[in-house]
Tab-separated table of C-alpha atoms and ligand atoms in Angstrom:
chain	number	residue	atom	x	y	z
A	1	MET	CA	-0.379	121.954	56.559
A	2	GLN	CA	-3.345	120.150	55.421
A	3	LEU	CA	-4.805	117.779	57.884
A	4	CYS	CA	-5.054	114.941	55.782
A	5	SER	CA	-1.196	114.418	55.966
A	6	ILE	CA	-1.070	113.727	59.647
A	7	ALA	CA	-2.148	111.168	62.280
A	8	SER	CA	-3.302	111.537	65.676
A	9	PHE	CA	-4.780	115.163	64.962
A	10	HIS	CA	-5.401	116.340	68.401
A	11	PRO	CA	-3.522	119.320	70.232
A	12	GLN	CA	-2.443	117.195	73.079
A	13	GLU	CA	-1.003	114.286	70.961
A	14	GLU	CA	1.901	113.808	68.803
A	15	TRP	CA	1.402	114.875	65.069
A	16	LEU	CA	2.920	112.071	62.881
A	17	PRO	CA	2.927	111.810	59.070
A	18	LEU	CA	0.176	109.877	57.397
A	19	CYS	CA	0.588	110.318	53.614
A	20	PRO	CA	3.781	108.534	52.697
A	21	SER	CA	3.962	110.192	49.281
A	22	GLY	CA	3.817	113.867	50.337
A	23	GLN	CA	6.141	113.009	53.286
A	24	PHE	CA	8.703	111.426	50.941
A	25	TYR	CA	8.521	113.807	48.083
A	26	GLY	CA	7.867	117.030	50.103
A	27	TYR	CA	5.747	118.743	47.435
A	28	GLN	CA	2.119	119.753	47.841
A	29	ALA	CA	1.535	117.825	44.495
A	30	PHE	CA	2.100	114.520	46.263
A	31	TYR	CA	-0.431	115.129	49.078
A	32	ALA	CA	-4.280	114.515	48.418
A	33	PRO	CA	-5.073	118.344	47.961
A	34	GLY	CA	-2.456	118.817	45.162
A	35	LYS	CA	-3.630	115.544	43.445
A	36	MET	CA	-7.242	116.920	43.551
A	37	GLU	CA	-6.146	119.995	41.978
A	38	ILE	CA	-4.339	118.153	39.299
A	39	PHE	CA	-7.412	115.989	38.650
A	40	ARG	CA	-9.653	119.095	38.495
A	41	ALA	CA	-7.163	120.868	35.866
A	42	LEU	CA	-7.082	117.596	34.066
A	43	LEU	CA	-11.127	117.259	33.710
A	44	GLU	CA	-11.070	121.039	32.765
A	45	GLY	CA	-8.825	120.544	29.902
A	46	GLU	CA	-5.859	122.759	31.418
A	47	ILE	CA	-3.367	119.933	30.815
A	48	ALA	CA	-2.446	119.481	27.169
A	49	GLU	CA	0.617	117.246	27.808
A	50	PRO	CA	1.528	115.817	31.211
A	51	SER	CA	5.056	116.660	32.305
A	52	ASP	CA	7.199	114.071	34.050
A	53	GLY	CA	6.501	115.609	37.286
A	54	LEU	CA	2.714	115.635	37.037
A	55	LEU	CA	3.019	112.021	36.194
A	56	LYS	CA	5.220	111.262	39.159
A	57	ALA	CA	2.773	113.135	41.467
A	58	VAL	CA	-0.135	110.976	40.273
A	59	TYR	CA	1.551	107.518	40.059
A	60	ALA	CA	3.784	107.849	43.347
A	61	CYS	CA	0.842	107.384	45.451
A	62	THR	CA	0.082	104.176	47.103
A	63	VAL	CA	-3.631	104.745	47.206
A	64	CYS	CA	-3.417	103.848	50.786
A	65	GLY	CA	-6.652	105.577	51.610
A	66	ALA	CA	-5.045	107.528	54.822
A	67	CYS	CA	-6.057	110.981	53.303
A	68	TYR	CA	-9.379	109.808	53.045
A	69	GLU	CA	-9.779	108.245	56.284
A	70	LYS	CA	-8.363	111.443	58.155
A	71	CYS	CA	-10.509	113.863	55.884
A	72	LYS	CA	-13.776	111.800	56.924
A	73	GLN	CA	-12.757	111.771	60.591
A	74	ILE	CA	-12.065	115.504	60.851
A	75	THR	CA	-14.627	117.063	58.357
A	76	SER	CA	-17.266	114.180	57.952
A	77	VAL	CA	-16.798	114.629	54.348
A	78	GLU	CA	-16.201	111.596	52.234
A	79	LEU	CA	-14.221	112.481	49.165
A	80	GLY	CA	-13.440	109.015	48.172
A	81	ALA	CA	-9.762	110.161	47.633
A	82	PRO	CA	-8.162	106.985	46.264
A	83	ASP	CA	-11.196	106.297	44.036
A	84	LEU	CA	-10.851	109.444	42.689
A	85	PHE	CA	-7.130	108.860	42.170
A	86	GLU	CA	-7.692	105.805	40.469
A	87	ALA	CA	-10.402	107.482	38.148
A	88	MET	CA	-7.648	110.150	37.240
A	89	ARG	CA	-5.352	107.370	36.384
A	90	HIS	CA	-7.857	105.996	34.077
A	91	GLU	CA	-8.492	109.221	32.620
A	92	LEU	CA	-4.703	109.750	32.114
A	93	ALA	CA	-3.947	106.130	30.890
A	94	SER	CA	-6.988	106.460	28.431
A	95	LYS	CA	-5.048	109.203	26.573
A	96	GLY	CA	-1.882	107.188	26.857
A	97	TRP	CA	-0.286	109.152	29.892
A	98	ILE	CA	1.120	106.361	31.733
A	99	LEU	CA	4.194	104.976	33.050
A	100	ASP	CA	6.366	102.500	31.073
A	101	THR	CA	6.649	100.459	34.143
A	102	HIS	CA	2.851	99.891	34.217
A	103	LYS	CA	2.419	99.315	30.820
A	104	ASN	CA	5.037	96.673	30.935
A	105	ILE	CA	2.920	94.922	33.786
A	106	ALA	CA	-0.115	94.863	31.586
A	107	GLU	CA	1.884	93.250	28.792
A	108	LYS	CA	3.655	90.706	31.236
A	109	ILE	CA	-0.243	90.004	32.306
A	110	LYS	CA	-1.339	89.688	28.900
A	111	GLU	CA	1.480	87.235	27.991
A	112	THR	CA	1.710	85.089	31.132
A	113	ARG	CA	-1.443	85.737	33.072
A	114	ASN	CA	0.366	86.834	36.269
A	115	ALA	CA	1.885	90.210	37.279
A	116	TYR	CA	5.422	89.157	37.496
A	117	GLY	CA	5.727	87.657	33.863
A	118	GLU	CA	6.659	84.340	35.313
A	119	LYS	CA	6.426	81.199	33.019
A	120	TYR	CA	6.440	78.441	35.592
A	121	GLU	CA	3.305	77.286	37.730
A	122	TYR	CA	3.028	77.294	41.480
A	123	LYS	CA	1.949	73.803	42.217
A	124	ALA	CA	-0.949	73.541	44.908
A	125	ARG	CA	-2.503	70.455	46.067
A	126	SER	CA	-6.246	70.536	45.407
A	127	SER	CA	-8.811	68.573	46.878
A	128	ASP	CA	-12.698	68.807	46.678
A	129	GLY	CA	-14.695	71.034	48.871
A	130	ASP	CA	-16.685	74.155	48.730
A	131	ILE	CA	-13.860	76.217	49.858
A	132	LEU	CA	-11.501	77.728	47.294
A	133	TYR	CA	-8.230	79.385	47.944
A	134	TYR	CA	-7.418	82.183	45.585
A	135	ILE	CA	-3.691	82.444	45.985
A	136	GLY	CA	-2.771	85.688	43.914
A	137	CYS	CA	0.384	86.465	42.087
A	138	THR	CA	2.366	87.631	44.864
A	139	ALA	CA	2.119	84.779	47.175
A	140	ARG	CA	2.661	82.417	44.071
A	141	TYR	CA	5.535	83.911	42.880
A	142	ARG	CA	7.307	86.373	45.360
A	143	VAL	CA	6.536	85.173	48.802
A	144	PRO	CA	5.171	81.605	48.262
A	145	GLU	CA	5.815	80.851	51.830
A	146	ILE	CA	2.535	82.638	52.803
A	147	ALA	CA	0.622	80.217	50.198
A	148	ASP	CA	2.544	77.417	51.671
A	149	ALA	CA	1.505	78.179	55.105
A	150	MET	CA	-2.143	78.542	54.179
A	151	LEU	CA	-1.997	75.337	52.220
A	152	GLU	CA	-0.639	73.557	55.447
A	153	ILE	CA	-3.056	75.031	57.791
A	154	PHE	CA	-5.865	73.594	55.549
A	155	ASP	CA	-4.129	70.024	55.735
A	156	LYS	CA	-3.400	69.955	59.270
A	157	LEU	CA	-6.837	71.088	60.188
A	158	GLY	CA	-8.211	68.616	57.810
A	159	ILE	CA	-10.199	71.084	55.820
A	160	LYS	CA	-10.955	70.295	52.451
A	161	TYR	CA	-9.933	72.992	49.825
A	162	GLN	CA	-9.665	73.758	45.940
A	163	VAL	CA	-7.183	75.879	44.316
A	164	MET	CA	-8.055	77.137	40.749
A	165	ASP	CA	-6.328	74.675	37.977
A	166	GLU	CA	-5.996	78.124	35.900
A	167	GLU	CA	-5.761	81.172	38.341
A	168	TRP	CA	-5.283	84.237	36.395
A	169	CYS	CA	-4.045	87.457	38.003
A	170	CYS	CA	-6.983	89.327	39.792
A	171	GLY	CA	-6.241	92.372	38.019
A	172	SER	CA	-5.669	94.526	40.901
A	173	VAL	CA	-2.579	96.226	39.573
A	174	LEU	CA	-4.390	97.189	36.351
A	175	PHE	CA	-7.467	98.649	38.161
A	176	ARG	CA	-5.043	100.523	40.567
A	177	THR	CA	-2.894	102.003	37.798
A	178	GLY	CA	-5.918	102.930	35.427
A	179	GLN	CA	-5.642	99.977	32.963
A	180	VAL	CA	-9.296	99.211	33.664
A	181	GLU	CA	-9.845	97.683	30.014
A	182	ALA	CA	-6.895	95.544	30.269
A	183	ALA	CA	-8.400	93.708	33.297
A	184	LYS	CA	-11.664	92.883	31.673
A	185	GLU	CA	-10.385	89.726	30.411
A	186	LEU	CA	-8.867	88.464	33.689
A	187	VAL	CA	-12.238	89.039	35.452
A	188	ALA	CA	-14.073	87.066	33.100
A	189	HIS	CA	-11.807	84.452	33.136
A	190	ASN	CA	-11.807	84.199	37.016
A	191	VAL	CA	-15.444	84.293	37.417
A	192	GLU	CA	-16.232	81.502	35.138
A	193	GLU	CA	-13.398	79.431	36.732
A	194	ILE	CA	-15.058	80.039	40.184
A	195	LYS	CA	-18.595	79.459	39.025
A	196	LYS	CA	-17.317	76.184	37.757
A	197	SER	CA	-15.642	75.116	40.897
A	198	ARG	CA	-18.978	75.389	42.755
A	199	ALA	CA	-17.310	76.936	45.686
A	200	LYS	CA	-19.209	78.769	48.306
A	201	THR	CA	-16.436	80.342	49.757
A	202	VAL	CA	-13.372	82.028	48.332
A	203	VAL	CA	-10.405	82.647	50.771
A	204	PHE	CA	-7.721	85.190	50.314
A	205	THR	CA	-4.210	85.646	51.881
A	206	CYS	CA	-4.032	88.726	49.677
A	207	PRO	CA	-6.214	91.721	50.754
A	208	GLY	CA	-5.569	93.445	47.370
A	209	CYS	CA	-7.115	90.432	45.535
A	210	MET	CA	-9.894	90.403	48.041
A	211	LYS	CA	-10.756	93.978	47.634
A	212	THR	CA	-10.443	93.805	43.875
A	213	PHE	CA	-13.069	90.907	43.924
A	214	GLU	CA	-15.175	92.747	46.350
A	215	LYS	CA	-14.909	96.232	44.288
A	216	ASN	CA	-14.265	95.477	40.531
A	217	TYR	CA	-15.743	91.865	40.026
A	218	PRO	CA	-19.443	91.139	39.505
A	219	ASP	CA	-21.435	89.343	42.578
A	220	MET	CA	-20.733	85.600	42.085
A	221	GLY	CA	-22.838	84.807	44.839
A	222	VAL	CA	-19.876	83.369	46.833
A	223	GLU	CA	-18.615	84.385	50.216
A	224	LEU	CA	-15.272	86.359	50.081
A	225	VAL	CA	-13.263	86.138	53.313
A	226	HIS	CA	-9.778	87.018	54.412
A	227	SER	CA	-7.435	84.285	55.805
A	228	THR	CA	-7.746	85.845	59.221
A	229	GLN	CA	-11.530	85.898	59.179
A	230	PHE	CA	-11.619	82.400	58.207
A	231	LEU	CA	-9.094	81.283	60.946
A	232	LEU	CA	-11.141	83.111	63.443
A	233	ARG	CA	-14.304	81.396	62.457
A	234	LEU	CA	-12.753	78.026	63.233
A	235	GLY	CA	-12.905	78.879	66.898
A	236	ASP	CA	-10.524	77.274	69.216
A	237	ILE	CA	-7.840	75.320	67.219
A	238	ASN	CA	-4.893	73.780	69.177
A	239	VAL	CA	-2.096	76.104	69.144
A	240	LYS	CA	1.052	76.379	70.887
A	241	LYS	CA	1.756	80.268	71.834
A	242	LEU	CA	5.355	81.235	70.810
A	243	ASP	CA	7.239	83.387	73.014
A	244	MET	CA	7.323	86.572	70.683
A	245	GLU	CA	6.576	90.108	70.972
A	246	ALA	CA	5.262	91.128	67.542
A	247	ALA	CA	3.629	94.370	66.216
A	248	TYR	CA	0.860	94.280	63.697
A	249	HIS	CA	0.965	96.251	60.501
A	250	ASP	CA	-2.570	96.860	59.281
A	251	PRO	CA	-2.407	96.443	55.493
A	252	CYS	CA	-4.205	99.118	53.830
A	253	HIS	CA	-6.535	97.210	51.514
A	254	LEU	CA	-7.478	95.005	54.530
A	255	GLY	CA	-7.874	97.850	56.967
A	256	ARG	CA	-9.002	101.036	55.236
A	257	ASP	CA	-10.682	99.326	52.233
A	258	LEU	CA	-12.292	96.265	53.649
A	259	GLY	CA	-12.713	97.383	57.360
A	260	ILE	CA	-10.925	94.260	58.718
A	261	TYR	CA	-9.099	95.519	61.508
A	262	GLU	CA	-9.871	92.987	64.713
A	263	GLU	CA	-9.782	89.618	63.136
A	264	PRO	CA	-5.953	89.829	62.445
A	265	ARG	CA	-5.522	90.902	66.018
A	266	LEU	CA	-7.458	88.427	67.708
A	267	VAL	CA	-5.808	85.639	65.593
A	268	LEU	CA	-2.457	87.060	66.362
A	269	LYS	CA	-3.264	87.230	69.926
A	270	GLU	CA	-3.643	83.457	70.217
A	271	VAL	CA	-0.102	82.761	68.984
A	272	VAL	CA	2.106	85.781	69.958
A	273	SER	CA	2.116	89.024	72.353
A	274	VAL	CA	0.887	91.687	70.341
A	275	LYS	CA	2.378	95.404	70.509
A	276	GLU	CA	0.364	98.174	69.069
A	277	MET	CA	2.354	100.778	67.027
A	278	LYS	CA	1.519	104.604	67.130
A	279	ARG	CA	-0.244	104.483	63.972
A	280	GLU	CA	-2.568	101.776	63.793
A	281	ARG	CA	-6.027	100.802	62.273
A	282	GLU	CA	-7.463	103.752	60.310
A	283	GLN	CA	-4.456	105.819	60.996
A	284	ALA	CA	-2.009	103.072	59.913
A	285	TRP	CA	1.163	104.106	57.876
A	286	CYS	CA	1.165	102.460	54.686
A	287	CYS	CA	4.190	99.790	54.071
A	288	GLY	CA	4.784	101.770	50.802
A	289	SER	CA	4.064	98.934	48.040
A	290	GLY	CA	0.598	99.421	46.941
A	291	GLY	CA	-1.045	101.245	43.877
A	292	GLY	CA	1.990	100.323	41.474
A	293	VAL	CA	4.550	101.973	43.703
A	294	LYS	CA	6.686	98.986	44.433
A	295	SER	CA	7.281	98.451	40.685
A	296	ALA	CA	7.564	102.080	39.662
A	297	PHE	CA	9.343	104.052	42.715
A	298	ASP	CA	11.046	101.376	44.794
A	299	ASP	CA	13.040	103.857	46.718
A	300	PHE	CA	10.020	105.325	47.898
A	301	ALA	CA	8.414	101.993	48.522
A	302	LEU	CA	11.387	100.873	50.802
A	303	TRP	CA	11.793	104.182	52.635
A	304	SER	CA	8.004	103.953	53.819
A	305	ALA	CA	8.596	100.361	54.791
A	306	THR	CA	11.587	101.296	56.864
A	307	GLU	CA	9.563	104.245	58.436
A	308	ARG	CA	7.195	101.156	59.615
A	309	LEU	CA	9.923	99.080	60.691
A	310	LYS	CA	11.380	101.746	62.936
A	311	GLU	CA	7.932	102.129	64.429
A	312	ALA	CA	7.583	98.584	65.356
A	313	LYS	CA	10.832	98.719	66.882
A	314	GLU	CA	9.842	101.770	69.154
A	315	ALA	CA	6.713	99.903	70.016
A	316	GLY	CA	9.093	97.229	71.495
A	317	ALA	CA	8.425	94.491	69.146
A	318	GLU	CA	10.869	91.892	68.058
A	319	VAL	CA	9.024	91.127	64.935
A	320	LEU	CA	6.671	92.616	62.491
A	321	VAL	CA	3.624	90.820	61.202
A	322	SER	CA	1.233	91.829	58.495
A	323	ALA	CA	-1.663	89.867	56.764
A	324	CYS	CA	-0.764	90.541	53.023
A	325	PRO	CA	1.969	89.180	50.673
A	326	PHE	CA	2.368	92.730	49.240
A	327	CYS	CA	3.243	94.218	52.648
A	328	LYS	CA	5.530	91.257	53.746
A	329	ARG	CA	7.309	91.400	50.594
A	330	ASN	CA	8.448	94.935	50.768
A	331	LEU	CA	8.780	95.349	54.731
A	332	LYS	CA	10.974	92.265	54.445
A	333	GLU	CA	13.089	93.888	51.778
A	334	ALA	CA	13.661	96.955	53.944
A	335	ALA	CA	14.049	94.754	57.113
A	336	GLU	CA	17.316	93.266	55.743
A	337	LYS	CA	18.904	96.822	56.675
A	338	GLU	CA	16.740	97.242	59.720
A	339	ARG	CA	17.368	93.696	61.175
A	340	MET	CA	13.891	92.554	61.781
A	341	GLU	CA	11.950	89.452	61.087
A	342	VAL	CA	8.795	89.994	58.948
A	343	TYR	CA	6.021	87.493	58.991
A	344	ASP	CA	2.212	87.052	57.715
A	345	VAL	CA	-0.249	86.160	60.330
A	346	VAL	CA	-0.704	82.528	58.725
A	347	GLU	CA	2.748	81.835	58.836
A	348	LEU	CA	2.725	82.140	62.749
A	349	VAL	CA	-0.480	80.235	63.032
A	350	ASN	CA	0.816	77.604	60.905
A	351	ARG	CA	4.140	77.214	63.035
A	352	CYS	CA	2.119	76.998	66.308
A	353	LEU	CA	-0.161	74.440	64.991
A	354	GLU	CA	0.244	70.983	66.167
A	355	GLY	CA	0.871	69.039	62.916
B	401	LIG	S1	-3.728	107.514	49.095
B	401	LIG	FE1	-1.935	107.584	50.518
B	401	LIG	S2	-0.239	108.073	49.367
B	401	LIG	FE2	-2.074	108.777	48.297
B	401	LIG	S3	-2.324	110.971	48.593
B	401	LIG	FE3	-3.710	109.815	50.081
B	401	LIG	S4	-2.366	109.352	51.987
B	401	LIG	FE4	-0.840	110.074	50.440
């Protein structure tokens, strides 16, 4: 067994699965070393035409980065696995070897400027101020309760903010699925709009959008902060603590990609009692929806989320809380069978804030 597939690598501790893709599909090709071998073969011209199985091994990976963190922890080698997997997808996509589902998302974005192909606009109030809230497609169109909560927090605290009149998809799904060229127009538009806004700080409730701005956008000279960092910075705010035991789920893009582990916990501790799950922080189990997996392999995405919900129950939590619209959407869908409530940190903070 390769060590990048297990959490808590220590002889006296429990060995728990860490790579959702390998664990679900059960073949070597779905674990990180298998994918590395596929990439090597691709670069050395050994793959004339990819089989459906090969494409599945490449694209049924949430690019969660757990394998990278584990490899770094055990061997001190930083292979940059998710970046390599994205580069492999780029290489494949540039030859036209891409899943139809992902190609369709690119077409929807081209047509509607959002990843879900929605034609209506999420209406948000906007005032002046040097804080800009970048909402993102998932909080606009699939879990608007997160965007609503963030906007209500601004209002309740008397914080002036802007939202973009014409917010376009950040391009995350395109970068993650290797369709880099298709994202260029989105980046240029959003950069232009943000410059026009004269905002000094951009607040994100979506770690996927924030990672994309950090990693794939040019430096705009603005500060990029996650909602939990923003809330923590406000210091003492008047909140009434809820009588609730909540497990905190680290979103992969927030934790392993952006290194934000403590802020969500510190904010959450102000409003509920926090229970830790066995796999947390760098060793967190992915919710299963990232990297284009939710759209193309929903059964796998929901299985991964169900595993996480079971872990939250084992930890003695009544509810599961994350800090990412993408995590919430997938966990909530899986939670319908598991009978557990799922929230975003900002929803609970908003609930506890005196209006
Ligand atoms: S990025 Fe995540 S899903 Fe993909 S191989 Fe690594 S651990 Fe497995």
